[in-house]
CSV table of C-alpha atoms in Angstrom, one decimal:
chain,number,residue,atom,x,y,z
A,26,MET,CA,11.4,-20.1,24.0
A,27,ALA,CA,10.0,-19.4,27.5
A,28,ARG,CA,7.2,-21.6,28.7
A,29,MET,CA,3.9,-20.3,27.5
A,30,PRO,CA,0.5,-20.5,29.2
A,31,ALA,CA,-1.6,-23.5,28.1
A,32,ALA,CA,-4.0,-21.4,26.1
A,33,LEU,CA,-1.1,-19.9,24.0
A,34,ARG,CA,0.6,-23.2,23.3
A,35,HIS,CA,-1.9,-24.2,20.7
A,36,PRO,CA,-1.9,-21.9,17.6
A,37,ALA,CA,-5.7,-21.9,17.5
A,38,GLY,CA,-5.9,-20.7,21.1
A,39,ALA,CA,-3.4,-17.9,20.4
A,40,ARG,CA,-5.4,-17.0,17.3
A,41,ALA,CA,-8.6,-16.7,19.3
A,42,LEU,CA,-6.7,-14.4,21.7
A,43,VAL,CA,-5.4,-12.2,18.9
A,44,ILE,CA,-9.0,-11.8,17.6
A,45,LEU,CA,-10.2,-11.0,21.2
A,46,ALA,CA,-7.4,-8.5,21.6
A,47,LEU,CA,-8.4,-6.8,18.3
A,48,PHE,CA,-11.9,-6.5,19.5
A,49,GLY,CA,-10.6,-5.2,22.8
A,50,ILE,CA,-8.6,-2.5,21.1
A,51,TRP,CA,-11.7,-1.6,19.0
A,52,GLU,CA,-13.8,-1.5,22.2
A,53,VAL,CA,-11.4,0.8,24.1
A,54,ALA,CA,-10.7,3.0,21.1
A,55,ALA,CA,-14.4,3.5,20.3
A,56,ARG,CA,-15.4,3.9,23.9
A,57,TRP,CA,-12.9,6.6,25.0
A,58,PHE,CA,-11.0,7.9,22.0
A,59,VAL,CA,-13.2,8.3,19.0
A,60,ASP,CA,-16.2,10.5,18.5
A,61,PRO,CA,-19.2,8.2,19.2
A,62,SER,CA,-21.1,9.5,16.1
A,63,PHE,CA,-18.5,7.9,13.9
A,64,MET,CA,-17.7,4.6,15.6
A,65,SER,CA,-19.3,2.2,18.0
A,66,PRO,CA,-17.7,-0.2,20.3
A,67,PRO,CA,-18.5,-3.9,19.7
A,68,SER,CA,-20.5,-4.1,23.0
A,69,ARG,CA,-22.9,-1.4,21.7
A,70,VAL,CA,-23.1,-3.0,18.2
A,71,VAL,CA,-24.2,-6.2,19.8
A,72,ALA,CA,-26.6,-4.4,22.1
A,73,PHE,CA,-28.1,-2.6,19.1
A,74,MET,CA,-28.7,-5.8,17.1
A,75,ASP,CA,-32.3,-6.1,18.3
A,76,GLU,CA,-33.0,-2.5,17.3
A,77,LEU,CA,-31.3,-3.1,13.9
A,78,PHE,CA,-33.5,-6.0,13.1
A,79,ALA,CA,-36.5,-4.1,14.4
A,80,THR,CA,-35.9,-1.3,11.8
A,81,PRO,CA,-38.5,-1.8,9.1
A,82,GLY,CA,-37.0,-3.1,5.9
A,83,VAL,CA,-33.7,-4.3,7.3
A,84,PRO,CA,-34.5,-8.0,7.7
A,85,GLN,CA,-36.0,-8.0,4.2
A,86,ALA,CA,-32.9,-6.2,2.7
A,87,LEU,CA,-30.6,-8.8,4.3
A,88,PHE,CA,-32.7,-11.7,3.2
A,89,THR,CA,-32.9,-10.3,-0.4
A,90,THR,CA,-29.1,-9.9,-0.4
A,91,PHE,CA,-28.8,-13.5,0.7
A,92,LEU,CA,-31.1,-14.7,-2.1
A,93,GLU,CA,-29.2,-12.6,-4.7
A,94,LEU,CA,-26.0,-14.2,-3.5
A,95,ALA,CA,-27.5,-17.7,-3.9
A,96,ALA,CA,-28.9,-16.9,-7.3
A,97,ALA,CA,-25.7,-15.2,-8.5
A,98,PHE,CA,-23.6,-18.1,-7.3
A,99,ALA,CA,-25.9,-20.8,-8.8
A,100,LEU,CA,-26.0,-19.0,-12.2
A,101,SER,CA,-22.2,-18.6,-12.1
A,102,VAL,CA,-21.7,-22.3,-11.5
A,103,ALA,CA,-24.2,-23.3,-14.2
A,104,VAL,CA,-23.0,-20.9,-16.9
A,105,GLY,CA,-19.4,-21.2,-15.9
A,106,LEU,CA,-19.5,-25.0,-16.1
A,107,ALA,CA,-21.3,-25.0,-19.5
A,108,VAL,CA,-18.9,-22.4,-21.0
A,109,GLY,CA,-15.9,-23.9,-19.4
A,110,LEU,CA,-16.7,-27.3,-20.9
A,111,LEU,CA,-17.4,-25.8,-24.3
A,112,VAL,CA,-14.1,-23.9,-24.2
A,113,GLY,CA,-12.0,-26.6,-22.6
A,114,LEU,CA,-13.1,-29.8,-24.3
A,115,HIS,CA,-11.5,-29.1,-27.6
A,116,ASP,CA,-7.9,-28.2,-28.1
A,117,PHE,CA,-8.7,-25.7,-30.8
A,118,SER,CA,-11.6,-23.9,-28.9
A,119,ARG,CA,-9.4,-23.7,-25.8
A,120,ARG,CA,-6.5,-22.0,-27.6
A,121,SER,CA,-8.8,-19.6,-29.5
A,122,LEU,CA,-11.4,-18.8,-26.8
A,123,LEU,CA,-9.6,-19.1,-23.5
A,124,PRO,CA,-7.5,-15.9,-24.2
A,125,ILE,CA,-10.8,-14.0,-24.7
A,126,VAL,CA,-12.1,-15.4,-21.4
A,127,LEU,CA,-8.9,-14.4,-19.6
A,128,LEU,CA,-9.0,-11.0,-21.2
A,129,LEU,CA,-12.6,-10.4,-20.0
A,130,TYR,CA,-11.7,-11.9,-16.6
A,131,ALA,CA,-8.9,-9.3,-16.2
A,132,THR,CA,-11.0,-6.3,-17.1
A,133,PRO,CA,-12.2,-4.3,-14.1
A,134,GLN,CA,-15.9,-5.0,-14.1
A,135,VAL,CA,-16.6,-2.2,-11.5
A,136,THR,CA,-16.3,0.3,-14.4
A,137,ILE,CA,-19.4,-1.1,-16.0
A,138,LEU,CA,-21.5,-1.4,-12.8
A,139,PRO,CA,-23.6,1.7,-13.8
A,140,LEU,CA,-24.5,-0.2,-17.0
A,141,PHE,CA,-25.9,-3.1,-15.1
A,142,ILE,CA,-28.1,-0.7,-13.2
A,143,LEU,CA,-29.1,0.9,-16.4
A,144,TYR,CA,-30.1,-2.4,-18.1
A,145,PHE,CA,-31.4,-4.4,-15.1
A,146,GLY,CA,-32.8,-1.7,-12.9
A,147,ILE,CA,-32.2,-1.1,-9.2
A,148,GLY,CA,-33.8,-4.3,-8.1
A,149,PRO,CA,-32.3,-7.8,-7.5
A,150,ALA,CA,-31.8,-8.5,-11.2
A,151,SER,CA,-28.9,-6.1,-11.6
A,152,LYS,CA,-27.2,-7.4,-8.5
A,153,ILE,CA,-27.6,-11.0,-9.5
A,154,ALA,CA,-26.3,-10.2,-13.0
A,155,PHE,CA,-23.3,-8.2,-11.6
A,156,GLY,CA,-22.5,-11.0,-9.1
A,157,MET,CA,-22.7,-13.5,-11.9
A,158,SER,CA,-20.4,-11.4,-14.1
A,159,HIS,CA,-17.8,-11.8,-11.4
A,160,GLY,CA,-18.5,-15.3,-10.4
A,161,MET,CA,-18.6,-17.2,-13.7
A,162,PHE,CA,-15.0,-16.4,-14.9
A,163,PRO,CA,-13.1,-18.3,-12.2
A,164,ILE,CA,-15.3,-21.4,-12.9
A,165,ILE,CA,-14.8,-21.1,-16.7
A,166,VAL,CA,-11.1,-20.9,-16.3
A,167,THR,CA,-10.7,-23.7,-13.7
A,168,VAL,CA,-13.1,-26.0,-15.6
A,169,ALA,CA,-11.3,-25.4,-18.8
A,170,ALA,CA,-8.0,-26.1,-17.1
A,171,GLY,CA,-9.3,-29.2,-15.3
A,172,VAL,CA,-10.5,-30.7,-18.5
A,173,GLN,CA,-7.1,-29.9,-20.1
A,174,ASN,CA,-5.0,-31.7,-17.5
A,175,ILE,CA,-6.3,-35.2,-18.2
A,176,LYS,CA,-3.6,-37.6,-18.9
A,177,PRO,CA,-3.9,-38.6,-22.6
A,178,ILE,CA,-3.3,-42.2,-21.7
A,179,LEU,CA,-6.6,-42.3,-19.8
A,180,LEU,CA,-8.5,-41.0,-22.8
A,181,LEU,CA,-6.7,-43.3,-25.1
A,182,SER,CA,-7.3,-46.4,-23.0
A,183,ALA,CA,-11.0,-45.5,-22.5
A,184,ARG,CA,-11.4,-45.1,-26.2
A,185,SER,CA,-9.5,-48.2,-27.1
A,186,MET,CA,-11.8,-50.1,-24.8
A,187,GLY,CA,-14.6,-48.9,-26.9
A,188,ALA,CA,-16.1,-46.1,-24.8
A,189,SER,CA,-18.4,-43.7,-26.7
A,190,PRO,CA,-17.7,-40.0,-26.5
A,191,ARG,CA,-20.6,-39.7,-24.0
A,192,GLN,CA,-19.1,-42.4,-21.8
A,193,VAL,CA,-15.7,-40.7,-22.0
A,194,LEU,CA,-17.2,-37.5,-20.9
A,195,ARG,CA,-19.2,-39.1,-18.1
A,196,TRP,CA,-16.6,-41.5,-16.7
A,197,VAL,CA,-13.2,-40.0,-17.6
A,198,ILE,CA,-13.5,-36.3,-18.1
A,199,PHE,CA,-16.1,-35.4,-15.5
A,200,PRO,CA,-14.5,-37.2,-12.5
A,201,HIS,CA,-11.2,-35.7,-13.5
A,202,MET,CA,-12.6,-32.2,-13.5
A,203,ILE,CA,-14.1,-32.4,-10.0
A,204,PRO,CA,-11.1,-31.0,-8.0
A,205,SER,CA,-10.5,-28.0,-10.1
A,206,PHE,CA,-14.3,-27.4,-10.4
A,207,PHE,CA,-14.5,-27.2,-6.6
A,208,THR,CA,-11.5,-24.8,-6.5
A,209,GLY,CA,-13.4,-22.7,-9.1
A,210,MET,CA,-16.5,-22.8,-7.0
A,211,ARG,CA,-14.6,-21.4,-4.0
A,212,LEU,CA,-13.1,-18.6,-6.1
A,213,ALA,CA,-16.5,-18.0,-7.7
A,214,MET,CA,-18.1,-17.6,-4.2
A,215,THR,CA,-15.6,-15.0,-3.2
A,216,ALA,CA,-16.1,-13.2,-6.5
A,217,ALA,CA,-19.9,-13.4,-6.5
A,218,LEU,CA,-19.9,-12.0,-3.0
A,219,LEU,CA,-17.8,-9.1,-4.1
A,220,GLY,CA,-20.0,-8.4,-7.2
A,221,VAL,CA,-23.3,-8.6,-5.3
A,222,LEU,CA,-22.1,-6.5,-2.4
A,223,LEU,CA,-20.6,-3.9,-4.6
A,224,ALA,CA,-23.9,-3.5,-6.5
A,225,GLU,CA,-25.8,-3.5,-3.2
A,226,LEU,CA,-23.7,-0.7,-1.8
A,227,TYR,CA,-23.8,1.2,-5.0
A,228,VAL,CA,-27.6,1.4,-5.3
A,229,SER,CA,-28.4,3.8,-2.5
A,230,SER,CA,-32.2,3.9,-3.0
A,231,THR,CA,-33.1,0.4,-1.9
A,232,GLY,CA,-31.7,-2.6,-0.1
A,233,VAL,CA,-28.6,-2.7,2.0
A,234,GLY,CA,-27.1,0.3,0.2
A,235,TYR,CA,-30.0,2.4,1.3
A,236,PHE,CA,-29.6,1.4,4.9
A,237,THR,CA,-25.8,2.0,4.9
A,238,HIS,CA,-26.4,5.5,3.6
A,239,LEU,CA,-29.2,6.0,6.1
A,240,PHE,CA,-27.3,4.9,9.1
A,241,ALA,CA,-24.2,6.8,8.1
A,242,ASP,CA,-26.1,10.0,7.4
A,243,SER,CA,-28.0,9.9,10.6
A,244,PHE,CA,-24.9,9.1,12.6
A,245,GLU,CA,-26.0,5.7,13.9
A,246,PRO,CA,-22.7,3.8,13.7
A,247,ALA,CA,-24.0,1.1,16.0
A,248,LYS,CA,-26.6,0.1,13.5
A,249,LEU,CA,-24.2,0.6,10.5
A,250,PHE,CA,-21.6,-1.7,12.1
A,251,GLY,CA,-24.3,-4.2,13.0
A,252,LEU,CA,-25.5,-4.4,9.4
A,253,ILE,CA,-22.0,-4.8,8.1
A,254,THR,CA,-21.3,-7.4,10.7
A,255,VAL,CA,-24.3,-9.5,9.7
A,256,LEU,CA,-23.2,-9.3,6.0
A,257,ALA,CA,-19.7,-10.2,6.9
A,258,LEU,CA,-21.0,-13.2,8.9
A,259,MET,CA,-23.1,-14.2,5.8
A,260,ALA,CA,-19.9,-14.0,3.7
A,261,ILE,CA,-17.9,-16.0,6.2
A,262,VAL,CA,-20.5,-18.8,6.4
A,263,LEU,CA,-20.9,-19.0,2.6
A,264,ASN,CA,-17.1,-19.0,2.0
A,265,GLU,CA,-16.6,-21.6,4.7
A,266,THR,CA,-19.3,-23.8,3.3
A,267,VAL,CA,-17.8,-23.8,-0.2
A,268,ARG,CA,-14.3,-24.3,1.3
A,269,ARG,CA,-15.4,-27.3,3.3
A,270,ALA,CA,-17.0,-28.7,0.2
A,271,GLU,CA,-13.7,-28.3,-1.6
A,272,VAL,CA,-11.7,-30.0,1.1
A,273,ARG,CA,-14.3,-32.8,1.4
A,274,PHE,CA,-15.0,-33.5,-2.3
A,275,GLY,CA,-12.0,-31.9,-4.1
A,276,HIS,CA,-9.3,-34.4,-3.3
A,277,TRP,CA,-10.7,-37.8,-4.1
A,278,GLN,CA,-7.7,-38.5,-6.4
A,279,SER,CA,-5.2,-38.5,-3.6
A,280,THR,CA,-7.0,-41.4,-1.7
B,30,MET,CA,8.3,-32.8,-39.8
B,31,MET,CA,7.6,-30.0,-42.3
B,32,SER,CA,3.9,-30.7,-42.4
B,33,ALA,CA,3.7,-30.6,-38.6
B,34,VAL,CA,5.3,-27.1,-38.6
B,35,ARG,CA,2.9,-26.0,-41.3
B,36,ARG,CA,0.0,-27.5,-39.4
B,37,ARG,CA,1.0,-25.6,-36.3
B,38,THR,CA,1.3,-22.3,-38.1
B,39,GLY,CA,-2.0,-23.0,-39.8
B,40,ASP,CA,-3.6,-23.7,-36.4
B,41,ALA,CA,-2.1,-20.5,-35.0
B,42,ILE,CA,-3.7,-18.5,-37.8
B,43,ALA,CA,-7.0,-20.2,-37.3
B,44,THR,CA,-6.9,-19.4,-33.5
B,45,ARG,CA,-6.2,-15.7,-34.2
B,46,ALA,CA,-9.0,-15.8,-36.8
B,47,VAL,CA,-11.5,-17.0,-34.3
B,48,GLN,CA,-10.4,-14.3,-31.8
B,49,ALA,CA,-10.6,-11.6,-34.4
B,50,GLY,CA,-13.9,-12.9,-35.6
B,51,PHE,CA,-15.2,-12.7,-32.0
B,52,VAL,CA,-14.3,-9.1,-31.6
B,53,ILE,CA,-15.6,-8.2,-35.1
B,54,ALA,CA,-18.9,-10.0,-34.5
B,55,LEU,CA,-19.3,-8.2,-31.2
B,56,VAL,CA,-18.7,-4.7,-32.7
B,57,THR,CA,-20.9,-5.5,-35.7
B,58,LEU,CA,-23.7,-6.7,-33.4
B,59,TRP,CA,-23.3,-3.6,-31.3
B,60,HIS,CA,-23.4,-1.4,-34.5
B,61,LEU,CA,-26.4,-3.1,-35.9
B,62,ALA,CA,-28.3,-3.0,-32.6
B,63,THR,CA,-27.9,0.7,-32.3
B,64,THR,CA,-28.3,1.7,-36.0
B,65,GLN,CA,-30.8,-0.9,-37.4
B,66,TRP,CA,-32.7,-2.5,-34.6
B,67,GLY,CA,-33.6,0.6,-32.7
B,68,VAL,CA,-32.0,0.0,-29.4
B,69,SER,CA,-32.2,3.3,-27.5
B,70,HIS,CA,-28.9,5.3,-27.5
B,71,PHE,CA,-29.5,6.0,-23.8
B,72,LEU,CA,-29.0,2.3,-23.2
B,73,LEU,CA,-26.4,1.6,-25.8
B,74,PRO,CA,-24.8,4.4,-27.8
B,75,GLN,CA,-23.4,3.8,-31.3
B,76,PRO,CA,-19.8,2.7,-31.5
B,77,ALA,CA,-19.0,5.6,-33.7
B,78,ALA,CA,-20.4,8.0,-31.2
B,79,VAL,CA,-18.4,6.5,-28.4
B,80,LEU,CA,-15.3,6.7,-30.4
B,81,ARG,CA,-16.0,10.4,-31.1
B,82,GLU,CA,-16.5,11.1,-27.4
B,83,LEU,CA,-13.4,9.2,-26.5
B,84,ALA,CA,-11.4,11.3,-29.0
B,85,ASP,CA,-12.9,14.4,-27.4
B,86,VAL,CA,-12.1,13.2,-23.9
B,87,LEU,CA,-8.5,12.5,-24.9
B,88,ARG,CA,-8.1,15.8,-26.9
B,89,SER,CA,-9.6,18.1,-24.3
B,90,GLY,CA,-7.5,16.6,-21.5
B,91,GLU,CA,-10.5,16.5,-19.3
B,92,PHE,CA,-9.5,13.0,-18.0
B,93,VAL,CA,-6.2,14.3,-16.5
B,94,GLN,CA,-7.7,15.5,-13.2
B,95,ASP,CA,-9.6,12.3,-12.5
B,96,LEU,CA,-6.8,10.0,-13.6
B,97,LYS,CA,-4.4,11.9,-11.4
B,98,ILE,CA,-6.7,11.4,-8.4
B,99,THR,CA,-7.2,7.7,-9.0
B,100,LEU,CA,-3.5,7.0,-9.7
B,101,HIS,CA,-2.5,8.9,-6.6
B,102,GLU,CA,-4.9,6.9,-4.5
B,103,VAL,CA,-3.7,3.6,-6.0
B,104,VAL,CA,0.0,4.5,-5.5
B,105,VAL,CA,-0.3,5.6,-1.9
B,106,ALA,CA,-2.6,2.6,-1.0
B,107,PHE,CA,-0.3,0.1,-2.7
B,108,ALA,CA,2.9,1.6,-1.1
B,109,ALA,CA,1.4,1.4,2.3
B,110,ALA,CA,0.2,-2.1,1.8
B,111,ALA,CA,3.4,-3.3,0.3
B,112,LEU,CA,5.5,-1.8,3.1
B,113,SER,CA,3.4,-3.0,6.0
B,114,GLY,CA,2.7,-6.4,4.3
B,115,THR,CA,6.3,-7.3,3.6
B,116,VAL,CA,7.6,-6.1,6.9
B,117,LEU,CA,4.9,-7.8,9.0
B,118,GLY,CA,5.0,-10.9,6.8
B,119,TYR,CA,8.8,-11.2,7.3
B,120,LEU,CA,8.5,-10.7,11.1
B,121,ILE,CA,5.8,-13.4,11.3
B,122,SER,CA,7.7,-15.8,9.1
B,123,ARG,CA,10.6,-15.9,11.5
B,124,SER,CA,8.7,-18.1,13.9
B,125,ALA,CA,6.9,-21.2,12.9
B,126,TYR,CA,4.6,-20.7,15.8
B,127,LEU,CA,3.6,-17.2,14.6
B,128,VAL,CA,3.1,-18.5,11.1
B,129,ARG,CA,0.6,-21.1,12.4
B,130,VAL,CA,-1.2,-18.4,14.4
B,131,PHE,CA,-1.4,-15.7,11.8
B,132,GLU,CA,-1.5,-17.4,8.4
B,133,PRO,CA,-5.0,-18.9,8.9
B,134,LEU,CA,-6.2,-15.7,10.5
B,135,PHE,CA,-5.1,-13.5,7.6
B,136,SER,CA,-6.4,-15.9,4.9
B,137,GLY,CA,-9.7,-16.1,6.8
B,138,ILE,CA,-10.0,-12.3,6.8
B,139,TYR,CA,-8.9,-12.1,3.2
B,140,ALA,CA,-11.9,-14.2,2.2
B,141,ILE,CA,-14.3,-11.6,3.6
B,142,PRO,CA,-15.2,-9.0,0.9
B,143,ALA,CA,-13.6,-6.0,2.6
B,144,ILE,CA,-15.5,-3.6,0.4
B,145,LEU,CA,-18.3,-4.2,3.0
B,146,PHE,CA,-16.3,-2.0,5.4
B,147,PHE,CA,-16.2,0.9,2.9
B,148,PRO,CA,-19.3,2.7,4.4
B,149,VAL,CA,-17.5,2.7,7.7
B,150,TYR,CA,-14.4,4.1,6.1
B,151,VAL,CA,-16.4,6.8,4.5
B,152,LEU,CA,-17.9,7.7,7.9
B,153,ILE,CA,-14.5,7.9,9.4
B,154,PHE,CA,-12.3,9.3,6.6
B,155,GLY,CA,-14.9,11.2,4.6
B,156,LEU,CA,-15.8,11.2,0.9
B,157,GLY,CA,-12.3,12.3,-0.3
B,158,PRO,CA,-9.3,10.3,-1.3
B,159,ALA,CA,-8.5,9.2,2.3
B,160,SER,CA,-11.3,6.7,2.4
B,161,LYS,CA,-10.3,5.2,-0.9
B,162,ILE,CA,-6.6,5.0,0.1
B,163,ALA,CA,-7.7,3.3,3.4
B,164,ILE,CA,-9.9,0.7,1.7
B,165,GLY,CA,-7.3,0.1,-1.0
B,166,THR,CA,-4.6,-0.5,1.6
B,167,THR,CA,-6.8,-2.8,3.6
B,168,ILE,CA,-7.6,-5.0,0.6
B,169,SER,CA,-4.2,-5.1,-0.9
B,170,PHE,CA,-2.4,-5.8,2.4
B,171,PHE,CA,-3.6,-9.4,2.6
B,172,PRO,CA,-2.1,-10.9,-0.6
B,173,VAL,CA,1.2,-9.1,0.1
B,174,VAL,CA,1.4,-10.3,3.7
B,175,LEU,CA,0.3,-13.9,2.9
B,176,SER,CA,2.7,-14.3,0.0
B,177,THR,CA,5.6,-12.8,2.1
B,178,ILE,CA,4.8,-15.3,4.9
B,179,ALA,CA,4.6,-18.1,2.3
B,180,GLY,CA,7.8,-17.0,0.6
B,181,PHE,CA,10.0,-16.7,3.7
B,182,ALA,CA,8.5,-19.5,5.8
B,183,HIS,CA,8.9,-22.2,3.2
B,184,VAL,CA,12.5,-21.7,2.2
B,185,ASP,CA,14.2,-25.1,1.7
B,186,ARG,CA,15.6,-26.2,5.1
B,187,ILE,CA,18.7,-27.7,3.5
B,188,LEU,CA,19.7,-24.3,2.1
B,189,VAL,CA,19.2,-22.6,5.5
B,190,VAL,CA,21.2,-25.4,7.4
B,191,ALA,CA,23.9,-25.3,4.8
B,192,ALA,CA,24.3,-21.6,4.9
B,193,ARG,CA,24.3,-21.7,8.7
B,194,SER,CA,26.9,-24.5,8.9
B,195,MET,CA,29.1,-22.5,6.6
B,196,GLY,CA,28.9,-19.7,9.2
B,197,SER,CA,26.8,-17.1,7.5
B,198,SER,CA,25.8,-14.0,9.5
B,199,GLY,CA,22.2,-13.0,10.0
B,200,TYR,CA,22.5,-10.4,7.2
B,201,GLN,CA,24.2,-12.8,4.8
B,202,MET,CA,21.5,-15.4,5.5
B,203,PHE,CA,18.8,-12.8,4.7
B,204,ARG,CA,20.5,-11.4,1.6
B,205,TYR,CA,21.8,-14.5,-0.1
B,206,VAL,CA,19.5,-17.3,1.1
B,207,LEU,CA,16.1,-16.2,2.3
B,208,LEU,CA,15.5,-13.2,0.0
B,209,PRO,CA,16.3,-15.0,-3.3
B,210,ALA,CA,14.1,-17.9,-2.3
B,211,ALA,CA,11.2,-15.8,-1.2
B,212,PHE,CA,11.4,-13.1,-3.8
B,213,PRO,CA,9.4,-14.7,-6.7
B,214,VAL,CA,6.6,-15.6,-4.3
B,215,ILE,CA,6.5,-12.1,-2.8
B,216,LEU,CA,6.5,-10.6,-6.3
B,217,THR,CA,3.3,-12.5,-7.2
B,218,GLY,CA,1.7,-11.2,-4.0
B,219,LEU,CA,2.8,-7.6,-4.8
B,220,ARG,CA,1.3,-7.9,-8.3
B,221,MET,CA,-2.0,-9.2,-6.9
B,222,GLY,CA,-2.0,-6.5,-4.3
B,223,PHE,CA,-1.5,-3.8,-6.9
B,224,ILE,CA,-4.4,-5.1,-9.0
B,225,LEU,CA,-6.7,-5.4,-6.0
B,226,ALA,CA,-5.8,-1.9,-4.9
B,227,LEU,CA,-6.7,-0.6,-8.3
B,228,LEU,CA,-10.0,-2.6,-8.5
B,229,SER,CA,-11.1,-1.6,-4.9
B,230,ILE,CA,-10.3,2.0,-5.5
B,231,LEU,CA,-12.2,2.1,-8.7
B,232,GLY,CA,-15.0,0.3,-7.0
B,233,SER,CA,-15.1,2.6,-3.9
B,234,GLU,CA,-15.0,5.6,-6.2
B,235,THR,CA,-18.1,4.2,-7.8
B,236,ILE,CA,-19.9,3.7,-4.5
B,237,ALA,CA,-19.2,7.0,-2.8
B,238,SER,CA,-16.8,9.7,-4.0
B,239,LEU,CA,-16.4,13.3,-5.2
B,240,GLU,CA,-13.7,12.7,-7.8
B,241,GLY,CA,-11.7,10.1,-9.7
B,242,LEU,CA,-12.3,7.9,-12.7
B,243,GLY,CA,-14.9,5.7,-11.0
B,244,HIS,CA,-16.8,8.7,-9.9
B,245,ARG,CA,-16.7,10.2,-13.3
B,246,ILE,CA,-18.3,7.1,-14.9
B,247,VAL,CA,-21.1,7.1,-12.3
B,248,SER,CA,-21.9,10.8,-12.6
B,249,LEU,CA,-22.1,10.5,-16.4
B,250,ALA,CA,-24.4,7.6,-15.9
B,251,GLU,CA,-26.6,9.6,-13.6
B,252,LEU,CA,-26.7,12.4,-16.2
B,253,MET,CA,-27.7,9.9,-18.8
B,254,LYS,CA,-24.7,10.9,-20.9
B,255,THR,CA,-24.3,7.3,-22.0
B,256,GLU,CA,-21.9,8.1,-24.9
B,257,ARG,CA,-19.4,9.9,-22.8
B,258,MET,CA,-19.8,7.3,-20.1
B,259,PHE,CA,-18.9,4.5,-22.5
B,260,ALA,CA,-15.9,6.6,-23.6
B,261,TYR,CA,-14.8,6.8,-20.0
B,262,ILE,CA,-15.4,3.1,-19.5
B,263,VAL,CA,-13.2,2.3,-22.5
B,264,PHE,CA,-10.6,4.7,-21.1
B,265,ALA,CA,-10.6,3.2,-17.6
B,266,VAL,CA,-10.4,-0.3,-18.9
B,267,ALA,CA,-7.5,0.7,-21.1
B,268,ILE,CA,-5.7,2.3,-18.2
B,269,ALA,CA,-6.3,-0.8,-16.1
B,270,ALA,CA,-5.1,-3.1,-18.9
B,271,LEU,CA,-1.9,-0.9,-19.3
B,272,LEU,CA,-1.2,-1.0,-15.6
B,273,ASN,CA,-1.8,-4.8,-15.6
B,274,VAL,CA,0.6,-5.3,-18.4
B,275,ALA,CA,3.2,-3.0,-16.8
B,276,VAL,CA,3.0,-4.8,-13.4
B,277,SER,CA,3.2,-8.2,-15.0
B,278,ALA,CA,6.3,-7.1,-17.0
B,279,LEU,CA,7.9,-5.8,-13.8
B,280,GLU,CA,7.2,-9.1,-12.1
B,281,ALA,CA,8.8,-11.0,-15.0
B,282,LEU,CA,11.8,-8.7,-14.9
B,283,GLY,CA,12.1,-9.1,-11.1
B,284,ARG,CA,11.9,-12.9,-11.5
B,285,ARG,CA,14.7,-13.0,-14.0
B,286,ARG,CA,17.2,-11.1,-11.8
């Protein structure tokens, strides 16, 4: 291979250049080749950020979405952990109930999105519930699997040393479940993001969905792109937080 | 020995019984809630009514048009994603350097819920099938390209070195070493890509569309025709399940070859 410039020799540097190049293409395409009422170059999107946040209701809508995400994720973790333990702790319940969970997990929940709106209204409740309906299944499945993969010898030795069922749960099963639990949390975050954002975009009379429709209908792509960029950044930060937590706490066994 | 076998079959029956009991309890609760406990049929229609509507939907053939649109979108989106994903993934996998540049980039983008960009796609491609195909392609591209990279980039070095020292040509290397090793991994990516294309297209039809299964469900919800909406939900879930089973069967078939 020919000698490369210093910036390119490191993959991370090259990756940054690829991202910059993509933004460059977007800038050039939007500036000179595409109708400005449909697309905005990144420079204009950034320039319009102030105006976006000055639009009455936008900061609140974004903040509400963030709270919905947090609530949906927290509920997914709590319910997923409880159900996952219930399903996974006993051999019989796992074999009888896990297929039901997997079946529900595999059904396309978008088809019942209108039902969530019908039952929970157009406010945050429906979005939290829909996000939770996406987020809890990965946790249930990974927790049930994590409980299952415990070496029988560990359970046996704990029991033969006189550990009570509660002690077994606390000192053997729980620590063993941690890595798969964190994997489940990462998957749950991705899923909860999808659920909440789908519901937000679907409801067009309030929240983020209202503004995406407003900006699209009034041909203000700079604001539309800005709004989406802020939400994408929110998703990236949340995903990254959970992924870091997984890397940090998920692999205690290997040390 | 005999008793162990008997216990296992007994266990299997008990497992099935729990599963059947779950479904029966659910439908019974649903029936009781709508007939006895006065839950409004706008919120929750009676199971019998839903069944009647479903039979009507199937008999009248009303579903054909919407199903055609949705399947057409899914097929086009998946074909585009499968082609671009496998070709690009293979090209990237040929250089360890490119793998290290692009693999984290793609998996980073993959973690962003791409449905966010749907309003932009609608703005650019309109409310018709084009915007659904575009979002479906975008979303299903990532599992395909990531699994193709993973499949081709992590072929056992020993196999590659052995084939090369035996003087294999470039084509032979691809056909008899790289492809068989990567194929199962790529298949998994293709299956995930197909499922994601289906989900994102149903989802985007729900958000903004003029036709298709997702749109039909939403418009029935807006008209408060809950019974028919439930019938369509059952229909859509059944179609999704069928496609899911079909794709998994194809994957298993491809793996065995």
